[in-house]
mmCIF file of C-alpha atoms and ligand atoms in Angstrom:
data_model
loop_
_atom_site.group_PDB
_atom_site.id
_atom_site.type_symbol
_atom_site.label_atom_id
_atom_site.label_comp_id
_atom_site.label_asym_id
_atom_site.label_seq_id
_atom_site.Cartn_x
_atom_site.Cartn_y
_atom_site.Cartn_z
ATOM 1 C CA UNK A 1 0.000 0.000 0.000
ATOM 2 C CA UNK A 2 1.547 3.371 -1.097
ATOM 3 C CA UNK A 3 2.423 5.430 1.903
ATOM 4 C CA UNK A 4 1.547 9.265 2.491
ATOM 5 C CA UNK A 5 2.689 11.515 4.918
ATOM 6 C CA UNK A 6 0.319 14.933 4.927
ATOM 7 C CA UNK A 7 1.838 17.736 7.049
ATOM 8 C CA UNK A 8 -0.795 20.552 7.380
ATOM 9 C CA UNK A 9 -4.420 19.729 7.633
ATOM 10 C CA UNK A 10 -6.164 23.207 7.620
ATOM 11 C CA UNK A 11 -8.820 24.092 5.666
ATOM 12 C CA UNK A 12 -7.425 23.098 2.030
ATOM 13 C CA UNK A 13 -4.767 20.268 3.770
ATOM 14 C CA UNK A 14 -8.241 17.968 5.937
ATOM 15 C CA UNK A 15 -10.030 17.278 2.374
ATOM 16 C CA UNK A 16 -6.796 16.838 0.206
ATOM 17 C CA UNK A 17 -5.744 14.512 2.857
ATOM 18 C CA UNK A 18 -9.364 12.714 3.203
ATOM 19 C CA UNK A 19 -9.065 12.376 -0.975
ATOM 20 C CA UNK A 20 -5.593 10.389 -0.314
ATOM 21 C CA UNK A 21 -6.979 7.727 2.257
ATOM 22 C CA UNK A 22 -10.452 7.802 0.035
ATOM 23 C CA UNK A 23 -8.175 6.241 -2.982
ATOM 24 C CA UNK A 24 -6.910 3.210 -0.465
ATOM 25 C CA UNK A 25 -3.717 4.638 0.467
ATOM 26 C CA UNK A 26 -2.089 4.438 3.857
ATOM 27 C CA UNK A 27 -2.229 8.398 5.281
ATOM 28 C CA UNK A 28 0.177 9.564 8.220
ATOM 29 C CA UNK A 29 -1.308 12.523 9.240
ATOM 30 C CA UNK A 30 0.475 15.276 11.034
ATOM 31 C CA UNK A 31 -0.655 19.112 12.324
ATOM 32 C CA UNK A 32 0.204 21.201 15.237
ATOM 33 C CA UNK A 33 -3.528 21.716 15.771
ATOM 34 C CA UNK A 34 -5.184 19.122 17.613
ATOM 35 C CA UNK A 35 -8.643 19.588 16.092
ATOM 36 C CA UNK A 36 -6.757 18.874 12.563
ATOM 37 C CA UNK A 37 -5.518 15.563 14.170
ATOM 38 C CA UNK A 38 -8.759 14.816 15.739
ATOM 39 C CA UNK A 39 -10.737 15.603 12.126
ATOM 40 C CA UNK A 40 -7.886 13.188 10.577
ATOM 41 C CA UNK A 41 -8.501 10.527 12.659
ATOM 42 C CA UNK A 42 -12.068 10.281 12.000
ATOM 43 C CA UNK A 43 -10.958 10.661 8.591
ATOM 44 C CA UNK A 44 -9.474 7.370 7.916
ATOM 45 C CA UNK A 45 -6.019 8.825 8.519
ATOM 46 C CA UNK A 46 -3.435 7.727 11.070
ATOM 47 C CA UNK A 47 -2.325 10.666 13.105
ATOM 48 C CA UNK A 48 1.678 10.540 13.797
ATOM 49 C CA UNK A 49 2.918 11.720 16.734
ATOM 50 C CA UNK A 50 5.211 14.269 14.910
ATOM 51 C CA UNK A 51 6.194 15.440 11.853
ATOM 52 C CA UNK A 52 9.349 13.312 11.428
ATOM 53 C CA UNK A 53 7.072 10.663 12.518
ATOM 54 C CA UNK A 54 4.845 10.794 10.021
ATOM 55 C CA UNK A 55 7.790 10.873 7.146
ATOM 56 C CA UNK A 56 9.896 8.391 8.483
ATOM 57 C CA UNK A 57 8.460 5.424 6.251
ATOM 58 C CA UNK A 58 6.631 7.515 3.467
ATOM 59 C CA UNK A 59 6.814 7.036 -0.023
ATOM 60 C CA UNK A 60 5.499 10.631 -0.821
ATOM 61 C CA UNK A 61 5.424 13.779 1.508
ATOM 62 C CA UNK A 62 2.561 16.389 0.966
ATOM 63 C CA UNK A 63 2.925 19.894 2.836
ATOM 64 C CA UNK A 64 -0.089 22.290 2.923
ATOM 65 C CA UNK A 65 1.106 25.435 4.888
ATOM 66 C CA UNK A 66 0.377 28.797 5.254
ATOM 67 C CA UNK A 67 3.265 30.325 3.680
ATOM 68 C CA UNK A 68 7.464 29.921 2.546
ATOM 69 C CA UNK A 69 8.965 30.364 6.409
ATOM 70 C CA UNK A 70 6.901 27.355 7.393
ATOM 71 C CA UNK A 71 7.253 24.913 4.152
ATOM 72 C CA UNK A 72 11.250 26.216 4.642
ATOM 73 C CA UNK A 73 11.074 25.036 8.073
ATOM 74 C CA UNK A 74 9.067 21.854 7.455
ATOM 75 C CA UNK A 75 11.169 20.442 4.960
ATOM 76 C CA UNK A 76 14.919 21.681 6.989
ATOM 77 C CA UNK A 77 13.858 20.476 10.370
ATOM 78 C CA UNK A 78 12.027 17.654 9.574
ATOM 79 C CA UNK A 79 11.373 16.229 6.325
ATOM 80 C CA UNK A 80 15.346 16.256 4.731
ATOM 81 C CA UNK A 81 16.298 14.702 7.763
ATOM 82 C CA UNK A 82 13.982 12.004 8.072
ATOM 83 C CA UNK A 83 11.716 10.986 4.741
ATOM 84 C CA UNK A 84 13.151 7.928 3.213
ATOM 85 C CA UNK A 85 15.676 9.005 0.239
ATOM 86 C CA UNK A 86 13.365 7.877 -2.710
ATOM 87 C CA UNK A 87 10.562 9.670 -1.001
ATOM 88 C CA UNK A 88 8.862 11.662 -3.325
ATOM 89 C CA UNK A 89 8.583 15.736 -2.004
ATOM 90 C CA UNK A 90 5.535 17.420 -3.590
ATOM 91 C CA UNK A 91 4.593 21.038 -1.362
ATOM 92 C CA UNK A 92 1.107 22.177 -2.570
ATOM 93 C CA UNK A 93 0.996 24.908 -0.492
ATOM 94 C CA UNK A 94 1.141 28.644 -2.687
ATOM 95 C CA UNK A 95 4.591 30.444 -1.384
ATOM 96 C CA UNK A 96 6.916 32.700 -3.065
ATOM 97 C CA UNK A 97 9.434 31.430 -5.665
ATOM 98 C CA UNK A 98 12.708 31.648 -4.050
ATOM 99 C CA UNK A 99 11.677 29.480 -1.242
ATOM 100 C CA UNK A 100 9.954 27.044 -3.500
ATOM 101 C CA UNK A 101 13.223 27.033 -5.202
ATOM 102 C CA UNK A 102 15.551 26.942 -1.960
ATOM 103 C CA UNK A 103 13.809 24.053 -0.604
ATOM 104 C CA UNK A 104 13.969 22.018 -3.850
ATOM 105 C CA UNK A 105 17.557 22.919 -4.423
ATOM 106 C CA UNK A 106 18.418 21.498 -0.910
ATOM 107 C CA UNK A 107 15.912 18.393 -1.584
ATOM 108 C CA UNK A 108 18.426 17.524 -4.776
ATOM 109 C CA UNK A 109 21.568 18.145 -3.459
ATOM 110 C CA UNK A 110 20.260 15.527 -0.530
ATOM 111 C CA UNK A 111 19.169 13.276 -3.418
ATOM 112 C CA UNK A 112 15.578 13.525 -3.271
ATOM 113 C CA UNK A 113 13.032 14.053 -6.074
ATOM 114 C CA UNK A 114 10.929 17.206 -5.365
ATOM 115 C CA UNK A 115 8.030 19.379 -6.723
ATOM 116 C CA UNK A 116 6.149 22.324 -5.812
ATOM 117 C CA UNK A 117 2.713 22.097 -6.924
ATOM 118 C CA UNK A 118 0.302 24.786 -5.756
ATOM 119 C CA UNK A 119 -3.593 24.725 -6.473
ATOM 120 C CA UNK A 120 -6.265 26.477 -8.095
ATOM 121 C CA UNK A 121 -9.444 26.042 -6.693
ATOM 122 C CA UNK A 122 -10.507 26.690 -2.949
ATOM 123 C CA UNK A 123 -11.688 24.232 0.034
ATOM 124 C CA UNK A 124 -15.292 22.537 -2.178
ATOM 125 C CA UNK A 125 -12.633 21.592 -4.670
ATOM 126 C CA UNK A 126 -9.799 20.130 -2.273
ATOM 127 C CA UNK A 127 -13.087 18.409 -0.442
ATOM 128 C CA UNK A 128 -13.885 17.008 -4.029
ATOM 129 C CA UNK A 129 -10.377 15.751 -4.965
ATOM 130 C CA UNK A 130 -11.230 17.995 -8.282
ATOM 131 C CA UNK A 131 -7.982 20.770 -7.716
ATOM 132 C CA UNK A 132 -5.915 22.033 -10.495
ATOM 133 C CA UNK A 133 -2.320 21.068 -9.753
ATOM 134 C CA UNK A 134 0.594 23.913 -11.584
ATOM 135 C CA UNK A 135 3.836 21.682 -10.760
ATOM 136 C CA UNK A 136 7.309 22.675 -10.843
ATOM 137 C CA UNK A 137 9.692 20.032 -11.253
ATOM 138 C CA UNK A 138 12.489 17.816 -13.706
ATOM 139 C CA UNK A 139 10.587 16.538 -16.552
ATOM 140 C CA UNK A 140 11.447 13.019 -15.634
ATOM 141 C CA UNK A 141 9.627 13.404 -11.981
ATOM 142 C CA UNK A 142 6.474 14.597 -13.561
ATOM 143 C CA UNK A 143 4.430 11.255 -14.386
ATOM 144 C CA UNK A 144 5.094 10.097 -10.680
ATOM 145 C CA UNK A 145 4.155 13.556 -9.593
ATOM 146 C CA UNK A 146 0.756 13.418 -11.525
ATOM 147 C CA UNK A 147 -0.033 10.007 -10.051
ATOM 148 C CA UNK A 148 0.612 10.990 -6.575
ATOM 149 C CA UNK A 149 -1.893 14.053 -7.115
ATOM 150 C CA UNK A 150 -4.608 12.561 -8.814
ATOM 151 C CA UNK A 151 -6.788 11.278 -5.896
ATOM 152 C CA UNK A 152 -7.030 14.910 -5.192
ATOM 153 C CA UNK A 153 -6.930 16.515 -9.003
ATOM 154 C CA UNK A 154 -8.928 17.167 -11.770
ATOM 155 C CA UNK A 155 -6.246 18.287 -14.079
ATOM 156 C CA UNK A 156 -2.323 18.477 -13.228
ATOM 157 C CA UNK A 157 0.225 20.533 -15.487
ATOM 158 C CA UNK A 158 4.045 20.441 -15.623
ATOM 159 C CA UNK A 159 4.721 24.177 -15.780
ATOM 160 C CA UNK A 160 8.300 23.955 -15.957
ATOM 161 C CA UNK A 161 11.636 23.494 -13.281
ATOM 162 C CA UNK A 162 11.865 24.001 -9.481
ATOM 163 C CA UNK A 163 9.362 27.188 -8.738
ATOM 164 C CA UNK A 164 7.640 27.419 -12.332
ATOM 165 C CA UNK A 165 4.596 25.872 -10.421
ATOM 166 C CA UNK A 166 4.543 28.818 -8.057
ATOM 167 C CA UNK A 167 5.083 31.455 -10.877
ATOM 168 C CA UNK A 168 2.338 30.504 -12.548
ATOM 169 C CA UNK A 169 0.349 30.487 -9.595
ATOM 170 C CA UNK A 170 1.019 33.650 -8.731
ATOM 171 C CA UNK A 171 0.480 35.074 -12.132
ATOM 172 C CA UNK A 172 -2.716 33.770 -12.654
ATOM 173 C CA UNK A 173 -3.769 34.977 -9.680
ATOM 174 C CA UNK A 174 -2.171 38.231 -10.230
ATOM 175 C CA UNK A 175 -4.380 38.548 -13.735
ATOM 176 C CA UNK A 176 -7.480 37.466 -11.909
ATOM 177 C CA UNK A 177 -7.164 40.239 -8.870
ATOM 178 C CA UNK A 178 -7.043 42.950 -11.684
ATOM 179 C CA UNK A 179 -9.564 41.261 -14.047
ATOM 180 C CA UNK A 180 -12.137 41.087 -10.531
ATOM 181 C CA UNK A 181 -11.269 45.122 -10.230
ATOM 182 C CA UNK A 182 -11.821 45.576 -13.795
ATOM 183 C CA UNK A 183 -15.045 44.542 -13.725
ATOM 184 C CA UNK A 184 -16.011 45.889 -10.505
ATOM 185 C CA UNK A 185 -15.067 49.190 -11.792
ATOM 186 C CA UNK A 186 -17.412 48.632 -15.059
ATOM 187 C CA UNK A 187 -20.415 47.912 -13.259
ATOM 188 C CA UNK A 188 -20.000 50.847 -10.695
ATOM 189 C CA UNK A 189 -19.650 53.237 -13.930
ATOM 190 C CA UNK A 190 -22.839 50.884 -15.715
ATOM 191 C CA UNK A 191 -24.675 52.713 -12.918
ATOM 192 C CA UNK A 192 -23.297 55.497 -12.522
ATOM 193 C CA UNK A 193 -24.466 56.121 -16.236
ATOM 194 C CA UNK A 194 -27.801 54.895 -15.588
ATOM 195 C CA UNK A 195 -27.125 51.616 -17.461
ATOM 196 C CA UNK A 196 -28.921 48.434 -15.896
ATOM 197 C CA UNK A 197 -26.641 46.219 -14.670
ATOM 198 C CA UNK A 198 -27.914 43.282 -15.948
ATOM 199 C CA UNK A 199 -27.764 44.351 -19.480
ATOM 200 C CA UNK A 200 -24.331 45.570 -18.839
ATOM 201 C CA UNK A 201 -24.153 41.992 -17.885
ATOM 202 C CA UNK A 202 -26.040 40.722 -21.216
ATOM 203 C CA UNK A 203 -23.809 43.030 -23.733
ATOM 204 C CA UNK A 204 -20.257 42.561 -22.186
ATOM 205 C CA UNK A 205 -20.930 39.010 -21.850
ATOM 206 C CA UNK A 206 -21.265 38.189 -25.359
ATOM 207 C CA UNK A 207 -18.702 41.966 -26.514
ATOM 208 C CA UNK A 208 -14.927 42.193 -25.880
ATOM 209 C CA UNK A 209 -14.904 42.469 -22.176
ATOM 210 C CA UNK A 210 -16.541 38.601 -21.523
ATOM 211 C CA UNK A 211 -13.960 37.191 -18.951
ATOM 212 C CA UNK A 212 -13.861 34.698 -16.326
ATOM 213 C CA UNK A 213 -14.557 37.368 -13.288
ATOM 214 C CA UNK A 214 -17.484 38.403 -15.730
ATOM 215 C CA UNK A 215 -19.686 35.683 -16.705
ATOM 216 C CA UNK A 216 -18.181 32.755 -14.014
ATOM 217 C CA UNK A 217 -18.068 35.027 -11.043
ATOM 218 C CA UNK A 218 -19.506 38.016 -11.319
ATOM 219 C CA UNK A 219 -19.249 40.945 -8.052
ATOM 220 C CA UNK A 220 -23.086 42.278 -9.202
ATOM 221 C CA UNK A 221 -25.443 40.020 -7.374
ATOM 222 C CA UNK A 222 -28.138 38.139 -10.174
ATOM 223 C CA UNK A 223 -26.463 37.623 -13.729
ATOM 224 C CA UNK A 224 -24.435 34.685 -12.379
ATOM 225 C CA UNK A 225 -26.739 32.934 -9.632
ATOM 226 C CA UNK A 226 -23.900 30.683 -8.124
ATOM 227 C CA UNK A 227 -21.356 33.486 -7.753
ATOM 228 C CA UNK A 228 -20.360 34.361 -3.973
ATOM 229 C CA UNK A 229 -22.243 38.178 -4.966
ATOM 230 C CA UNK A 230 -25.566 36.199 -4.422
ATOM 231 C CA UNK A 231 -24.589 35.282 -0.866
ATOM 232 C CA UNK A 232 -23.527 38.357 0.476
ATOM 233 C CA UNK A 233 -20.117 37.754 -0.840
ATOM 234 C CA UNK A 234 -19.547 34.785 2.302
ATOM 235 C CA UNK A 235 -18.154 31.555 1.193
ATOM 236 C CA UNK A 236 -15.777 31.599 -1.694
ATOM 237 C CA UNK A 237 -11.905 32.492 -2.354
ATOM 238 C CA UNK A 238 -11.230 35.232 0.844
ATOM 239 C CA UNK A 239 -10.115 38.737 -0.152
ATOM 240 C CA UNK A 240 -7.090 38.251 2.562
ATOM 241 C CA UNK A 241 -5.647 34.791 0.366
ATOM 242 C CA UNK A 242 -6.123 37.368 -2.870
ATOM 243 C CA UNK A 243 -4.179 39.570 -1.146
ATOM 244 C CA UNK A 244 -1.523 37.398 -0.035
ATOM 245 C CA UNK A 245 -1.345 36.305 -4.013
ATOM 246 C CA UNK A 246 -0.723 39.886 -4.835
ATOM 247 C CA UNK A 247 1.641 40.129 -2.547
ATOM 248 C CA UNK A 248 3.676 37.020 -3.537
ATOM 249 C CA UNK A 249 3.586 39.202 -7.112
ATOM 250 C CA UNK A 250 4.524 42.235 -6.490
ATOM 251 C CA UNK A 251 7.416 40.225 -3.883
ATOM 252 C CA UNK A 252 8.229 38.370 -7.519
ATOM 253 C CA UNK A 253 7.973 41.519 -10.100
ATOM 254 C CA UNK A 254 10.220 43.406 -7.824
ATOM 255 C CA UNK A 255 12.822 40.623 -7.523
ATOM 256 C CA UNK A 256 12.533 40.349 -11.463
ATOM 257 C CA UNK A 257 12.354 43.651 -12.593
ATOM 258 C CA UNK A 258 9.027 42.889 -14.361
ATOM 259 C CA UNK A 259 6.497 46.037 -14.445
ATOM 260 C CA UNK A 260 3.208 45.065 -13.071
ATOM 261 C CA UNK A 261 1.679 48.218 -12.113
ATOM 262 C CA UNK A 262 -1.688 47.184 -12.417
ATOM 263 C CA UNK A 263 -0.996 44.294 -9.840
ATOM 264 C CA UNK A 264 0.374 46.912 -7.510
ATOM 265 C CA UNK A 265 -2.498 48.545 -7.917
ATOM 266 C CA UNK A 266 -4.703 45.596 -7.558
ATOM 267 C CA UNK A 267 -2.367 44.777 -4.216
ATOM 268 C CA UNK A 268 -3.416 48.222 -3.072
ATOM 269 C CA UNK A 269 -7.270 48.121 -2.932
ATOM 270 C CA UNK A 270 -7.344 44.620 -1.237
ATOM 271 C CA UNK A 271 -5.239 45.451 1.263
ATOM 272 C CA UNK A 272 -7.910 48.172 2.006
ATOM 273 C CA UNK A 273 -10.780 46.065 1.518
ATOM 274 C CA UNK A 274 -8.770 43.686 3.978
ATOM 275 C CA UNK A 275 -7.898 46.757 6.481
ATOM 276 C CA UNK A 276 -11.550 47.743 6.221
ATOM 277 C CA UNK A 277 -12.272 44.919 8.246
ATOM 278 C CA UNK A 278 -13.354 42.275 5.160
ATOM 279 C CA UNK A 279 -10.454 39.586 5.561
ATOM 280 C CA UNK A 280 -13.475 36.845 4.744
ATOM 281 C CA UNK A 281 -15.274 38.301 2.493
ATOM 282 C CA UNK A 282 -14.915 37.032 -1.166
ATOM 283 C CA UNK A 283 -12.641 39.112 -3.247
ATOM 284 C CA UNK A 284 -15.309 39.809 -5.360
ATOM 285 C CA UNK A 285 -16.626 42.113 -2.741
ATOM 286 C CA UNK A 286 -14.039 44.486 -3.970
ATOM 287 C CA UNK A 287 -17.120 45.782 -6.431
ATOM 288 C CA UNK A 288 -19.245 46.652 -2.916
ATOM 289 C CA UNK A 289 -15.641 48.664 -1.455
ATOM 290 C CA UNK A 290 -15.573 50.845 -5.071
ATOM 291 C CA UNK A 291 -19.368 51.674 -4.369
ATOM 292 C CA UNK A 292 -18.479 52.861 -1.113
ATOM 293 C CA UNK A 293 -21.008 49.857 0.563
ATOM 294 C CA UNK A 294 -18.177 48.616 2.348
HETATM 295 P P1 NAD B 1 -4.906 26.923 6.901
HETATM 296 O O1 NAD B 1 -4.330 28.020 7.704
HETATM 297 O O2 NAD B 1 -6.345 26.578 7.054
HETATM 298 O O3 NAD B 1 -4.068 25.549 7.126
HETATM 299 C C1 NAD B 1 -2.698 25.501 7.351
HETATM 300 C C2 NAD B 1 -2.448 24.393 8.361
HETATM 301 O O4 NAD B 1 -1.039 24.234 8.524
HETATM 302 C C3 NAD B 1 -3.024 24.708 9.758
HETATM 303 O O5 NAD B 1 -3.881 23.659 10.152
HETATM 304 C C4 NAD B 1 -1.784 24.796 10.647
HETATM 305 O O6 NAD B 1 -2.012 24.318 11.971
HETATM 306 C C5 NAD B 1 -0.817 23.916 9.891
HETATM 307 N N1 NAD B 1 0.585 24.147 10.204
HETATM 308 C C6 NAD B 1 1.263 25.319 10.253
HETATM 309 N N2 NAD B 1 2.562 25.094 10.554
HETATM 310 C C7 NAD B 1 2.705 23.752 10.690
HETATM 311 C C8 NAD B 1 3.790 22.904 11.003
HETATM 312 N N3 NAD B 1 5.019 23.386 11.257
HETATM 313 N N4 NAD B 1 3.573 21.578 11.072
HETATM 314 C C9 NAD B 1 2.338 21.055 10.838
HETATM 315 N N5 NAD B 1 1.264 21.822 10.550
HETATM 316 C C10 NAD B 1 1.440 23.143 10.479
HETATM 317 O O7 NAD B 1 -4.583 27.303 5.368
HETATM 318 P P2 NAD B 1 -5.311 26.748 4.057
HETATM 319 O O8 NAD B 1 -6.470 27.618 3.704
HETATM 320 O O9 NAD B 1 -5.492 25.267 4.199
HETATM 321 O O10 NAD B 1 -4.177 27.038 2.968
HETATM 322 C C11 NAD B 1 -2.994 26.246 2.876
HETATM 323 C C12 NAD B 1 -2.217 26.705 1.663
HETATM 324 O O11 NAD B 1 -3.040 26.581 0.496
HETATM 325 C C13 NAD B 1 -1.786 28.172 1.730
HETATM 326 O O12 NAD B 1 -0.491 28.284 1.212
HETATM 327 C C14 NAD B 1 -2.804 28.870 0.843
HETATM 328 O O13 NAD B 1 -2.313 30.061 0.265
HETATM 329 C C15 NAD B 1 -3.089 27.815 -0.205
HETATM 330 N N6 NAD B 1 -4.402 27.903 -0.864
HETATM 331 C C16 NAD B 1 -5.520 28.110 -0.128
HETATM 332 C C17 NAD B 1 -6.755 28.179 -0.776
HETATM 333 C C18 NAD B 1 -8.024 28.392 0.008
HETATM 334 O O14 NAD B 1 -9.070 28.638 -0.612
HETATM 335 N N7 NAD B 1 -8.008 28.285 1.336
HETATM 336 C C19 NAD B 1 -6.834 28.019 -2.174
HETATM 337 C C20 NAD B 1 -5.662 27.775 -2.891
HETATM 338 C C21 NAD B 1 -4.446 27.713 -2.218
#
């Protein structure tokens, strides 16, 4: 039975982890919260008593952490120690490049085969195994990396080497925080001018501006009935993880030189919408800040 070891069980890490013991794999479970080992438990999973623990006999190592400084710490302290050498090292969790490429580097030069492999697609989608996997990694690794993922995957891609998972994480993300704002900003001037929003909806939907944030998730409550605007903007991807995104850009564009002054700009109004006192709400809420609602 193919072993897992699944360090960070928080609100994407519990269902990814649930998907792995779902497909008849063997899951050692660890988190320093002890209502994540409880939930595990019940979960099919066996809870290790640490970290190293849980690696010790594993034949692939998932981390899902909150940011770089942890996965860095993770995989230092515990997991390049202790995981068995022909362990495979996939970290799912979305962190900036140089630490995605840091800990890989080290991983090699110790002999191991590792990935990062961030997700699109929030906790219903890690609950329903049906995540969209960008992996950085050799080209060799990536069949056994795609196997590994898919109890938990709908689609997996091989972006490129070490880190090209988390660059295009962060890029997407980075287009989808200014295409949300662009939007907003065209309904708020649709009634400004007097023009009904839902036949702003109607004609840009089927014109030039049609875009995901448009007719998939659209901020104006109605035209898209299963978008997070319907239910009072509770429930979907959290303006504070959109922020964080932007932030791992504008970290990256400075580092590269790239101009992305748009996705400073973007970075600027969710950190108000965030300061405002909206860290939950969805970031399509941003629409309710430009009205002044919020
Ligand atoms: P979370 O805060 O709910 O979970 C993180 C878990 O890691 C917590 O349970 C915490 O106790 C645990 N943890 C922290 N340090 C640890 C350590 N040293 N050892 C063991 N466990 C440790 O966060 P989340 O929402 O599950 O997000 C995880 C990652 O996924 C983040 O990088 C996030 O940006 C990314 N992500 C989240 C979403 C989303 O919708 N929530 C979507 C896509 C990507």
């Amino acid at each position: 039975m193919t072993r897992v070891a699944f360090i960070g069980l928080g609100n994407m890490g519990s269902g990814m982890a649930a998907n792995q013991a779902k497909a008849g794999r063997e899951v050692f479970a660890f988190d320093l919260s002890a209502d994540a080992m409880a939930r595990a438990k019940e979960q099919g999973m066996t809870p290790a008593a640490s970290a190293a623990d849980a690696v010790k006999d594993a034949d692939i190592v998932i981390t899902m952490l909150p940011a770089g400084s942890h996965v860095r710490d993770v995989y230092m302290s515990t997991i390049l120690p202790n995981a068995p050498k022909d362990a495979l090292l996939i970290d799912c969790s979305t962190i900036d490049v140089d630490s995605a490429r840091t800990v890989a580097r080290d991983a090699s030069m110790q002999g191991f085969r590792a990935a990062d492999a961030p997700v699109s697609g929030g906790t219903a989608a890690a609950t329903g195994g049906t995540l969209t996997f960008m992996v950085g990694c050799r080209e060799q690794d990536f069949a056994e990396i795609e196997d590994a993922l898919k109890p938990m995957s709908k689609a997996t891609i091989h972006a490129g080497d070490s880190g090209a998972g988390q660059a295009a994480k962060i890029c997407n993300n980075m287009l989808l925080g200014i295409s949300m704002i662009g939007v907003s900003e065209a309904f708020a001037l649709a009634e400004g001018l007097g023009l009904d929003p839902q036949k702003f909806f109607d004609i840009a939907s089927k014109a030039s501006g049609q875009c995901w944030s448009l007719t998939s998730y659209c901020p104006w409550p109605g035209p898209v009935p299963a978008a997070p605007s319907n239910r009072d903007y509770e429930g979907g991807f959290a303006a504070a993880m959109m922020l964080k995104d932007l932030r791992l850009a504008q970290e990256a564009a400075d580092i590269s030189g790239a101009p992305t002054p748009l996705g400073s700009a973007a970075e600027a109004l969710y950190s108000e919408l965030v300061d405002r006192g909206h860290p939950n709400k969805d970031f399509s809420a941003i629409l309710q800040m430009l009205r002044g609602r919020l």
